[in-house]
Amino acid sequence: MTGIFPNVDWSDMLLATGQTLYMTLISGIFTFILGLVLGLLLFLTAEGGLYEKKWVYRLTSSFVNVFRSIPFIILIVLLIPLTLLIMRTMIGASAALPSIIIGAAPFYGRLVEIGLREVDKGVIEASEAMGASRWQIIYKVLLPESWPSMISGMTVTLIALIGNTAMAGVIGAGGLGSVAYNEGFEANNNDVTFVATIIILVIVFIIQFVGDRITRLVDKR
Amino acid sequence: MIQLTHARKIYQTSTGPVEALSDVSLKVERGEIFGVIGYSGAGKSTLIRLINLLEKPTSGNIEVDGRVLSDLSEKELRGARKQIGMIFQHFNLLWSRTVAENIAFPLELSGLSREKKRQRVDELIRMVGLEGRASSYPAQLSGGQKQRVGIARALATNPKVLLCDEATSALDPKTTDSILQLLKEINQSLGITIVLITHEMHVIRKICSRVAVLDHGTIVEEGRSEDVFANPQQPITREFVGRTVASAKDSERVQRFRKAFPDGKIVRIRFDGSTSQESALDTLFHDQAIHASIIESEFSPTEIGSKGTLILLIDGSEDDIHAALQSLETKKVKAEVLPS
């Protein structure tokens, strides 16, 4: 191994992989929860929704659109005050979390909204006819019926999110992105960049594979 | 059981208000099967949705089982809806749930205990004839089976009323009949009041005791199904009746002839299009001591003859009639004496 990749410090690489996985996992969990809330909010308050409220919809929708359009590298900078407030530091994997989550959650929120829209209107009507309350419709009908789209959406989001952890790595969050850029590119160690990239690819493939599997498992259509 | 009084529904659309129902009043008695027939766009869907207030009337009163639904609070309305089951054209099952879980859905809403729920679901699965399919998913079922799940689900809470929204329109004729049969059985064994909407006269004929004809948001005709069939008053009703029961009406006329001329034989002669009508009729009447009157005739010309049916009342002795019909055989025309 040392012959092919002379400049790779494998224990460093392992540490960086751990950091990337840590950032992906934690931000993934928060993105999922926040995205679900945003998606539900969008779906429920939209015109003709169960809790139709035009101003809430417009507000949420603009929030989502704004944070989806800001390039991630700029988002990190913009969110420095918030990060300092929450994490009390700008360095390390944890410091990257707020930006990654706020970058990914609106994206996932839109996917959740789309998934909820795909739920058959007839099924919602049938539930109303059976005397279901709105809350019962949400957790007994809307969420279970849109589960496959939620999971495949989460797969897409997680992969986009890994890209963002790499970018955050470049400006001090650590992880594979930082290794590839700082120790690989900047130090002219192409083998380091190469190995870091391969590991990121492997993580992406695994996520895609597992995501597809789970989606197929829960999809009874 | 159900009473709509001057119910009116106006939708506000971007192009202005649209009146879906204008002043509909009707009464459905306890335990009957009441059908509403109309073309699409007549207001049937709106009408049936007024009964469980899925659509709120713009004005007028909706009363089900002695309660005025529009007076109820949201919570009371949810309770009232548990007494009104509903099935749909496209079944509207939850695809993420098995058959048993779908049927259990309304029971979950009422917070039934696990044990009672299981018992009730088993009972319902037997009632609709879906034994062995409890753990299948809707995607694995045929249309007829899906509708059976829909029916079981609608009946789970022992409702007093069952609303059927074009429940057989997505099914083939044979499955339609089996579902209608099931509805009839349920009506008889449980005494449940059924209101159905349809655009198929066949459905009304098969199970409805009373029928209302809906056109452009108003009920144009209403009455016992047999009466409406026998004697349709409105052009639109005649359209519905005429299209589906032409043959039944013929036999009615035949009955009247039979009553008036008990001695005659009623004969149906079928021309398959390979013989000319004249030559065949010449043969029939030539040298035979019979008299005939035409009851019905329906013909269209073909290239070498005519195709159609002739129904005659023939007077004469058994032997003469028999001989006359025999002579027809030589012309390759089928003749049969209709049994009285």
Coordinates of C-alpha atoms in Angstrom, one line a residue:
Chain A
M1 CA 0.0 0.0 0.0
T2 CA 2.7 2.5 0.9
G3 CA 4.2 1.8 -2.5
I4 CA 1.2 2.9 -4.5
F5 CA 0.1 5.7 -2.1
P6 CA 3.4 6.9 -0.6
N7 CA 2.0 10.0 1.0
V8 CA -1.2 8.6 2.5
D9 CA -1.2 8.5 6.3
W10 CA -3.8 5.8 6.9
S11 CA -4.6 6.6 10.5
D12 CA -5.2 10.2 9.4
M13 CA -7.4 9.0 6.7
L14 CA -9.4 6.8 9.1
L15 CA -9.8 9.8 11.4
A16 CA -11.0 11.9 8.5
T17 CA -13.4 9.3 7.4
G18 CA -14.8 9.1 11.0
Q19 CA -15.3 12.9 11.0
T20 CA -17.1 12.8 7.6
L21 CA -19.3 10.0 8.8
Y22 CA -20.0 11.9 12.0
M23 CA -20.9 15.1 10.2
T24 CA -23.1 13.2 7.8
L25 CA -24.9 11.2 10.4
I26 CA -25.6 14.1 12.9
S27 CA -26.6 16.6 10.2
G28 CA -28.6 13.8 8.4
I29 CA -30.7 13.2 11.5
F30 CA -31.4 16.9 12.0
T31 CA -32.0 17.5 8.3
F32 CA -34.5 14.6 8.4
I33 CA -36.4 16.0 11.3
L34 CA -36.3 19.7 10.2
G35 CA -37.0 18.8 6.6
L36 CA -40.0 16.7 7.7
V37 CA -41.4 19.7 9.7
L38 CA -40.8 22.1 6.8
G39 CA -42.3 19.7 4.3
L40 CA -45.4 19.1 6.4
L41 CA -45.7 22.8 7.1
L42 CA -45.6 23.5 3.3
F43 CA -48.0 20.7 2.5
L44 CA -50.6 21.4 5.2
T45 CA -50.7 25.2 4.9
A46 CA -50.8 25.3 1.1
E47 CA -54.0 26.2 -0.7
G48 CA -56.5 23.4 -0.2
G49 CA -54.3 21.9 2.5
L50 CA -55.6 20.5 5.8
Y51 CA -54.5 23.6 7.7
E52 CA -54.7 26.1 4.8
K53 CA -52.9 29.3 6.0
K54 CA -51.7 31.4 3.1
W55 CA -49.2 33.6 5.1
V56 CA -47.6 30.6 6.8
Y57 CA -47.2 28.9 3.5
R58 CA -45.6 32.0 1.8
L59 CA -43.3 32.6 4.7
T60 CA -42.1 28.9 4.9
S61 CA -41.9 28.8 1.1
S62 CA -39.7 31.9 0.9
F63 CA -37.5 30.7 3.7
V64 CA -37.0 27.4 1.9
N65 CA -36.3 29.0 -1.4
V66 CA -33.8 31.5 0.0
F67 CA -31.8 28.9 1.8
R68 CA -31.9 26.5 -1.1
S69 CA -30.5 29.1 -3.5
I70 CA -27.6 30.4 -1.4
P71 CA -24.3 28.6 -2.5
F72 CA -23.1 26.5 0.4
I73 CA -19.7 28.2 0.7
I74 CA -21.5 31.5 1.1
L75 CA -24.0 30.1 3.5
I76 CA -21.2 29.0 5.9
V77 CA -19.9 32.5 6.0
L78 CA -23.3 34.0 6.5
L79 CA -24.1 31.7 9.3
I80 CA -20.8 32.4 11.3
P81 CA -22.7 34.4 13.9
L82 CA -25.3 31.6 14.4
T83 CA -22.6 28.9 14.5
L84 CA -20.7 30.8 17.1
L85 CA -23.9 31.2 19.1
I86 CA -24.8 27.6 19.0
M87 CA -21.4 25.8 18.9
R88 CA -19.2 28.5 20.5
T89 CA -16.5 27.7 17.9
M90 CA -15.8 27.9 14.2
I91 CA -13.3 25.0 14.0
G92 CA -14.0 21.3 13.9
A93 CA -16.6 18.9 12.6
S94 CA -19.3 20.1 15.0
A95 CA -18.9 23.7 13.9
A96 CA -19.9 22.7 10.4
L97 CA -23.2 21.1 11.5
P98 CA -25.4 24.2 11.7
S99 CA -24.5 25.3 8.1
I100 CA -24.8 21.8 6.7
I101 CA -28.2 21.3 8.3
I102 CA -29.6 24.7 7.3
G103 CA -28.3 24.1 3.8
A104 CA -29.9 20.6 3.5
A105 CA -33.1 20.8 5.4
P106 CA -34.9 23.2 3.0
F107 CA -33.9 21.0 0.2
Y108 CA -35.3 17.9 1.9
G109 CA -38.3 19.9 3.0
R110 CA -39.3 20.4 -0.7
L111 CA -38.8 16.7 -1.4
V112 CA -41.0 15.9 1.6
E113 CA -43.7 18.3 0.3
I114 CA -43.6 16.7 -3.1
G115 CA -43.9 13.2 -1.5
L116 CA -46.9 14.3 0.5
R117 CA -48.5 15.7 -2.6
E118 CA -48.3 12.3 -4.2
V119 CA -50.5 10.8 -1.5
D120 CA -53.8 9.9 -3.2
K121 CA -56.4 12.6 -2.4
G122 CA -59.0 9.9 -2.4
V123 CA -57.4 8.2 0.6
I124 CA -57.4 11.5 2.5
E125 CA -61.0 11.9 1.7
A126 CA -61.8 8.4 2.7
S127 CA -60.1 9.0 6.1
E128 CA -62.1 12.2 6.6
A129 CA -65.3 10.2 5.8
M130 CA -64.3 7.7 8.5
G131 CA -64.1 10.5 11.0
A132 CA -60.4 10.8 11.3
S133 CA -59.1 14.0 12.9
R134 CA -56.5 16.1 11.0
W135 CA -53.8 14.9 13.3
Q136 CA -54.8 11.2 12.8
I137 CA -54.7 11.9 9.0
I138 CA -51.2 13.2 9.3
Y139 CA -49.6 10.4 11.3
K140 CA -51.8 7.5 10.2
V141 CA -52.2 8.3 6.5
L142 CA -49.9 11.0 5.1
L143 CA -46.7 9.9 6.7
P144 CA -47.0 6.1 6.2
E145 CA -48.3 6.5 2.6
S146 CA -45.4 8.8 1.6
W147 CA -42.7 6.8 3.4
P148 CA -41.0 5.5 0.2
S149 CA -40.7 9.0 -1.3
M150 CA -39.4 10.3 2.1
I151 CA -36.7 7.7 2.2
S152 CA -35.6 8.0 -1.5
G153 CA -35.6 11.8 -0.9
M154 CA -33.5 11.4 2.2
T155 CA -31.0 9.3 0.1
V156 CA -30.7 12.1 -2.4
T157 CA -30.3 14.6 0.4
L158 CA -27.7 12.7 2.2
I159 CA -25.5 12.4 -0.9
A160 CA -25.8 16.2 -1.5
L161 CA -25.0 16.7 2.1
I162 CA -21.8 14.7 1.9
G163 CA -20.7 17.1 -0.8
N164 CA -21.3 19.9 1.7
T165 CA -19.3 18.2 4.5
A166 CA -16.4 18.0 2.1
M167 CA -16.7 21.7 1.3
A168 CA -17.0 22.5 5.0
G169 CA -13.8 20.5 5.5
V170 CA -11.9 22.9 3.3
I171 CA -12.5 25.7 5.7
G172 CA -11.7 24.0 8.9
A173 CA -14.3 21.3 9.7
G174 CA -11.9 18.4 9.1
G175 CA -13.0 15.2 7.4
L176 CA -12.2 13.8 4.0
G177 CA -12.8 17.1 2.2
S178 CA -10.1 18.7 4.3
V179 CA -7.7 15.8 3.8
A180 CA -8.3 15.9 0.0
Y181 CA -7.8 19.7 -0.2
N182 CA -5.3 20.6 2.4
E183 CA -3.1 17.6 2.6
G184 CA -3.7 16.4 -0.9
F185 CA -4.2 19.3 -3.4
E186 CA -2.3 22.0 -1.5
A187 CA 0.7 19.8 -0.6
N188 CA 0.7 18.4 -4.1
N189 CA 0.1 14.9 -2.9
N190 CA -2.2 13.6 -5.6
D191 CA -2.4 10.1 -4.1
V192 CA -4.0 11.6 -0.9
T193 CA -6.6 13.4 -2.9
F194 CA -7.3 10.3 -4.9
V195 CA -7.8 8.0 -1.8
A196 CA -10.0 10.6 0.0
T197 CA -12.1 10.9 -3.1
I198 CA -12.4 7.1 -3.4
I199 CA -13.6 6.8 0.2
I200 CA -16.2 9.5 -0.4
L201 CA -17.4 7.7 -3.4
V202 CA -17.7 4.4 -1.5
I203 CA -19.7 6.2 1.2
V204 CA -22.0 7.6 -1.4
F205 CA -22.5 4.3 -3.1
I206 CA -23.3 2.6 0.2
I207 CA -25.9 5.3 1.0
Q208 CA -27.5 5.0 -2.4
F209 CA -27.6 1.2 -2.2
V210 CA -29.0 1.1 1.3
G211 CA -31.5 3.8 0.5
D212 CA -32.8 2.0 -2.6
R213 CA -33.1 -1.2 -0.6
I214 CA -35.2 0.4 2.2
T215 CA -37.3 2.3 -0.3
R216 CA -38.1 -1.0 -2.2
L217 CA -38.8 -2.7 1.1
V218 CA -41.4 -0.2 2.3
D219 CA -43.0 0.4 -1.1
K220 CA -46.0 -1.9 -1.3
R221 CA -47.6 -0.1 -4.3
Chain B
M1 CA -83.1 8.1 7.9
I2 CA -81.6 10.7 5.6
Q3 CA -83.3 13.9 4.7
L4 CA -82.0 16.7 2.4
T5 CA -84.1 19.8 2.5
H6 CA -83.6 22.5 -0.2
A7 CA -79.9 21.6 -0.3
R8 CA -77.9 23.8 -2.6
K9 CA -74.2 23.8 -3.4
I10 CA -72.3 26.5 -5.2
Y11 CA -68.5 26.2 -5.8
Q12 CA -66.5 29.4 -6.1
T13 CA -64.1 28.9 -8.9
S14 CA -61.6 31.3 -10.5
T15 CA -64.1 31.8 -13.4
G16 CA -67.0 32.6 -11.1
P17 CA -69.5 30.7 -9.0
V18 CA -70.7 27.3 -10.4
E19 CA -73.9 25.8 -9.1
A20 CA -73.4 22.0 -8.6
L21 CA -76.7 21.4 -6.9
S22 CA -79.7 23.7 -7.0
D23 CA -82.4 23.0 -4.4
V24 CA -82.3 19.3 -3.9
S25 CA -84.8 17.8 -1.4
L26 CA -85.0 14.1 -0.9
K27 CA -85.8 11.5 1.8
V28 CA -84.3 8.1 2.2
E29 CA -86.1 5.7 4.4
R30 CA -84.4 3.4 7.0
G31 CA -83.2 0.1 5.5
E32 CA -83.8 0.9 1.8
I33 CA -81.3 1.0 -1.1
F34 CA -81.7 4.4 -2.7
G35 CA -80.0 5.1 -6.1
V36 CA -79.2 8.4 -7.7
I37 CA -78.5 8.2 -11.4
G38 CA -77.2 10.9 -13.6
Y39 CA -74.5 11.7 -16.2
S40 CA -71.1 12.9 -15.1
G41 CA -71.3 16.6 -14.1
A42 CA -74.9 16.2 -13.0
G43 CA -73.9 16.8 -9.3
K44 CA -74.0 13.2 -8.1
S45 CA -70.7 13.3 -6.3
T46 CA -71.6 16.5 -4.6
L47 CA -74.9 15.1 -3.6
I48 CA -73.5 12.0 -1.9
R49 CA -70.8 14.0 -0.2
L50 CA -73.4 16.3 1.4
I51 CA -74.7 13.3 3.3
N52 CA -71.5 13.0 5.3
L53 CA -70.7 16.6 5.0
L54 CA -67.5 16.1 3.0
E55 CA -69.1 18.9 1.1
K56 CA -70.8 21.6 3.1
P57 CA -74.1 22.8 1.6
T58 CA -74.2 26.5 0.6
S59 CA -77.7 26.5 2.0
G60 CA -80.3 23.9 3.1
N61 CA -80.4 21.2 5.7
I62 CA -78.8 17.8 5.9
E63 CA -80.3 15.4 8.4
V64 CA -79.0 11.9 9.1
D65 CA -80.6 9.7 11.7
G66 CA -82.4 12.6 13.3
R67 CA -79.3 14.8 13.6
V68 CA -78.8 18.0 11.6
L69 CA -75.2 17.6 10.5
S70 CA -74.4 21.2 9.8
D71 CA -75.3 22.1 13.4
L72 CA -72.6 19.8 14.8
S73 CA -69.2 20.9 16.0
E74 CA -66.2 19.5 14.3
K75 CA -65.7 16.8 16.9
E76 CA -69.4 15.8 16.9
L77 CA -69.3 15.6 13.1
R78 CA -66.3 13.2 13.3
G79 CA -68.4 11.1 15.6
A80 CA -71.4 11.2 13.3
R81 CA -69.3 10.2 10.3
K82 CA -68.4 7.0 12.1
Q83 CA -72.0 6.1 11.7
I84 CA -71.9 6.7 8.0
G85 CA -69.7 4.3 6.0
M86 CA -68.5 5.2 2.5
I87 CA -67.0 3.3 -0.4
F88 CA -65.5 4.8 -3.5
Q89 CA -65.0 4.2 -7.2
H90 CA -61.3 3.9 -6.8
F91 CA -61.5 2.1 -3.5
N92 CA -59.2 4.6 -1.7
L93 CA -57.4 2.0 0.3
L94 CA -54.1 2.7 2.1
W95 CA -51.5 0.9 0.0
S96 CA -49.0 0.8 2.8
R97 CA -51.4 -1.3 4.9
T98 CA -52.4 -4.9 4.5
V99 CA -56.1 -5.9 4.0
A100 CA -56.5 -6.5 7.7
E101 CA -54.8 -3.2 8.6
N102 CA -56.9 -1.4 6.2
I103 CA -60.1 -2.8 7.7
A104 CA -58.8 -2.0 11.2
F105 CA -58.2 1.6 10.3
P106 CA -61.6 3.0 11.3
L107 CA -61.4 0.9 14.5
E108 CA -58.0 2.4 15.4
L109 CA -59.6 5.8 15.0
S110 CA -62.2 4.8 17.6
G111 CA -59.4 3.5 19.9
L112 CA -60.7 -0.1 20.1
S113 CA -58.6 -2.6 22.1
R114 CA -56.2 -4.8 20.2
E115 CA -58.2 -8.0 21.0
K116 CA -61.6 -6.6 20.0
K117 CA -60.1 -5.1 16.9
R118 CA -58.7 -8.4 15.7
Q119 CA -62.0 -10.2 16.3
R120 CA -64.0 -7.6 14.4
V121 CA -61.5 -7.6 11.5
D122 CA -61.8 -11.4 11.3
E123 CA -65.5 -11.2 11.3
L124 CA -65.5 -8.6 8.5
I125 CA -63.1 -10.5 6.4
R126 CA -65.4 -13.5 6.5
M127 CA -68.4 -11.3 5.8
V128 CA -67.0 -9.9 2.5
G129 CA -65.5 -13.3 1.5
L130 CA -61.8 -12.4 1.7
E131 CA -60.6 -15.3 3.9
G132 CA -56.9 -16.0 3.4
R133 CA -56.1 -12.5 2.1
A134 CA -55.8 -10.7 5.4
S135 CA -52.1 -10.1 5.1
S136 CA -52.1 -9.2 1.4
Y137 CA -51.4 -5.7 0.3
P138 CA -54.0 -3.9 -1.9
A139 CA -51.6 -3.9 -4.8
Q140 CA -51.8 -7.7 -4.8
L141 CA -55.7 -7.7 -5.1
S142 CA -58.1 -7.5 -8.0
G143 CA -60.5 -4.6 -8.4
G144 CA -63.4 -6.7 -7.0
Q145 CA -61.3 -7.8 -4.0
K146 CA -60.2 -4.2 -3.3
Q147 CA -63.8 -3.1 -3.3
R148 CA -64.6 -5.9 -0.8
V149 CA -61.9 -4.5 1.5
G150 CA -63.5 -1.1 1.0
I151 CA -66.8 -2.5 2.0
A152 CA -65.4 -4.3 5.1
R153 CA -63.6 -1.1 6.1
A154 CA -66.8 1.0 5.7
L155 CA -68.8 -1.5 7.8
A156 CA -66.2 -1.9 10.5
T157 CA -67.8 0.6 12.9
N158 CA -71.3 -0.8 12.4
P159 CA -72.6 2.3 10.6
K160 CA -76.3 2.9 10.0
V161 CA -75.8 4.3 6.5
L162 CA -73.5 3.2 3.7
L163 CA -72.7 5.7 0.9
C164 CA -71.5 4.2 -2.4
D165 CA -69.8 6.6 -4.7
E166 CA -69.8 5.0 -8.1
A167 CA -68.6 1.9 -6.3
T168 CA -68.8 -0.4 -9.3
S169 CA -67.9 1.9 -12.1
A170 CA -64.2 0.8 -12.2
L171 CA -65.2 -2.9 -12.3
D172 CA -66.0 -5.3 -15.1
P173 CA -69.6 -6.4 -15.5
K174 CA -69.2 -9.8 -13.7
T175 CA -67.4 -8.3 -10.7
T176 CA -70.0 -5.5 -10.7
D177 CA -72.7 -8.0 -10.2
S178 CA -70.9 -9.8 -7.4
I179 CA -70.3 -6.5 -5.6
L180 CA -73.9 -5.5 -6.0
Q181 CA -75.0 -8.9 -4.7
L182 CA -72.8 -8.4 -1.7
L183 CA -74.3 -4.9 -1.1
K184 CA -77.8 -6.4 -1.3
E185 CA -76.9 -9.1 1.2
I186 CA -75.4 -6.6 3.6
N187 CA -78.5 -4.5 3.3
Q188 CA -80.7 -7.4 4.1
S189 CA -78.7 -9.0 6.9
L190 CA -77.7 -5.7 8.7
G191 CA -80.6 -3.6 7.8
I192 CA -78.2 -0.8 6.8
T193 CA -79.5 2.0 4.7
I194 CA -77.6 2.3 1.4
V195 CA -77.4 5.4 -0.9
L196 CA -75.5 4.9 -4.1
I197 CA -74.7 7.1 -7.1
T198 CA -74.1 5.7 -10.5
H199 CA -74.4 6.4 -14.2
E200 CA -75.3 2.8 -14.9
M201 CA -79.0 2.0 -15.0
H202 CA -78.1 -1.7 -14.6
V203 CA -76.9 -1.0 -11.1
I204 CA -80.2 0.7 -10.2
R205 CA -82.2 -2.1 -11.7
K206 CA -80.3 -4.7 -9.9
I207 CA -80.5 -3.5 -6.3
C208 CA -82.3 -0.2 -5.8
S209 CA -85.7 0.0 -4.4
R210 CA -86.1 3.7 -5.2
V211 CA -84.3 5.9 -7.6
A212 CA -83.8 9.6 -8.2
V213 CA -82.7 11.0 -11.6
L214 CA -80.3 13.9 -11.3
D215 CA -79.8 16.3 -14.1
H216 CA -77.9 19.6 -14.0
G217 CA -78.1 19.8 -10.2
T218 CA -81.8 19.0 -9.8
I219 CA -83.8 15.9 -9.2
V220 CA -86.0 15.6 -12.3
E221 CA -87.6 12.3 -11.5
E222 CA -88.0 10.2 -8.4
G223 CA -89.9 7.1 -7.4
R224 CA -89.8 3.3 -7.0
S225 CA -87.4 1.8 -9.4
E226 CA -90.0 -0.5 -11.1
D227 CA -92.3 2.5 -11.7
V228 CA -89.6 4.7 -13.1
F229 CA -88.5 1.9 -15.4
A230 CA -92.0 1.0 -16.5
N231 CA -93.0 4.5 -17.1
P232 CA -90.2 7.0 -17.4
Q233 CA -91.5 10.6 -17.5
Q234 CA -88.5 12.7 -18.4
P235 CA -86.5 12.5 -21.6
I236 CA -83.3 12.0 -19.7
T237 CA -84.9 9.1 -17.8
R238 CA -86.1 7.6 -21.0
E239 CA -82.5 7.8 -22.3
F240 CA -81.2 5.9 -19.3
V241 CA -84.0 3.3 -19.4
G242 CA -84.0 2.9 -23.2
R243 CA -80.4 2.3 -23.6
T244 CA -80.2 -0.6 -21.2
V245 CA -83.6 -2.3 -21.2
A246 CA -84.8 -2.4 -24.8
S247 CA -85.3 -6.1 -24.6
A248 CA -87.2 -6.0 -21.4
K249 CA -89.6 -3.5 -22.8
D250 CA -90.3 -5.8 -25.7
S251 CA -91.2 -8.7 -23.6
E252 CA -93.6 -6.4 -21.7
R253 CA -95.4 -5.7 -25.0
V254 CA -95.4 -9.4 -25.8
Q255 CA -97.0 -10.0 -22.4
R256 CA -99.8 -7.6 -23.3
F257 CA -100.4 -9.3 -26.6
R258 CA -100.4 -12.7 -24.9
K259 CA -103.0 -11.5 -22.5
A260 CA -105.2 -10.1 -25.2
F261 CA -105.0 -13.2 -27.5
P262 CA -104.5 -16.2 -25.3
D263 CA -105.1 -18.6 -28.1
G264 CA -102.4 -17.3 -30.5
K265 CA -98.8 -18.4 -30.5
I266 CA -96.1 -15.9 -30.3
V267 CA -93.3 -16.6 -32.7
R268 CA -89.9 -15.0 -33.0
I269 CA -88.3 -15.2 -36.4
R270 CA -84.6 -14.4 -36.8
F271 CA -83.1 -13.4 -40.1
D272 CA -79.3 -13.7 -40.1
G273 CA -78.9 -11.5 -43.1
S274 CA -78.4 -14.2 -45.7
T275 CA -82.1 -14.4 -46.9
S276 CA -84.4 -11.8 -48.2
Q277 CA -87.3 -11.0 -46.0
E278 CA -89.9 -11.1 -48.8
S279 CA -89.2 -14.5 -50.0
A280 CA -89.2 -15.9 -46.5
L281 CA -92.4 -14.3 -45.6
D282 CA -94.0 -15.5 -48.9
T283 CA -93.1 -19.0 -47.9
L284 CA -94.5 -18.6 -44.4
F285 CA -97.9 -17.4 -45.5
H286 CA -98.2 -19.3 -48.8
D287 CA -100.8 -22.0 -48.7
Q288 CA -101.0 -22.0 -44.9
A289 CA -104.2 -21.5 -43.0
I290 CA -102.7 -19.0 -40.5
H291 CA -103.2 -15.4 -39.7
A292 CA -100.4 -13.3 -38.3
S293 CA -100.1 -9.8 -36.7
I294 CA -96.8 -8.1 -36.2
I295 CA -95.9 -7.3 -32.6
E296 CA -92.3 -6.1 -33.1
S297 CA -90.0 -5.8 -36.1
E298 CA -86.5 -4.6 -36.2
F299 CA -84.6 -4.8 -39.5
S300 CA -81.6 -3.5 -41.2
P301 CA -80.7 -4.3 -44.8
T302 CA -77.6 -6.4 -45.7
E303 CA -76.1 -6.9 -49.1
I304 CA -78.1 -10.0 -49.9
G305 CA -81.1 -9.8 -47.7
S306 CA -82.1 -8.3 -44.3
K307 CA -80.9 -8.9 -40.8
G308 CA -83.2 -8.6 -37.8
T309 CA -85.9 -10.0 -35.7
L310 CA -89.6 -10.3 -36.2
I311 CA -92.0 -11.1 -33.5
L312 CA -95.5 -12.3 -34.6
L313 CA -98.7 -13.3 -33.0
I314 CA -99.9 -16.2 -35.1
D315 CA -103.5 -17.5 -35.1
G316 CA -104.3 -21.0 -36.4
S317 CA -104.3 -24.7 -35.5
E318 CA -101.2 -26.3 -34.0
D319 CA -100.5 -28.3 -37.1
D320 CA -100.8 -25.4 -39.5
I321 CA -98.5 -23.2 -37.4
H322 CA -96.0 -26.1 -37.1
A323 CA -96.1 -26.7 -40.9
A324 CA -95.6 -23.0 -41.6
L325 CA -92.6 -22.8 -39.4
Q326 CA -91.2 -25.9 -40.9
S327 CA -91.4 -24.4 -44.4
L328 CA -89.4 -21.4 -43.1
E329 CA -86.5 -23.8 -42.2
T330 CA -86.0 -24.4 -46.0
K331 CA -85.2 -20.7 -46.3
K332 CA -82.5 -21.0 -43.6
V333 CA -84.5 -18.7 -41.3
K334 CA -84.8 -19.6 -37.6
A335 CA -88.2 -19.5 -36.1
E336 CA -89.2 -20.4 -32.5
V337 CA -92.4 -20.3 -30.6
L338 CA -91.9 -18.3 -27.4
P339 CA -92.9 -20.2 -24.3
S340 CA -95.9 -18.7 -22.6

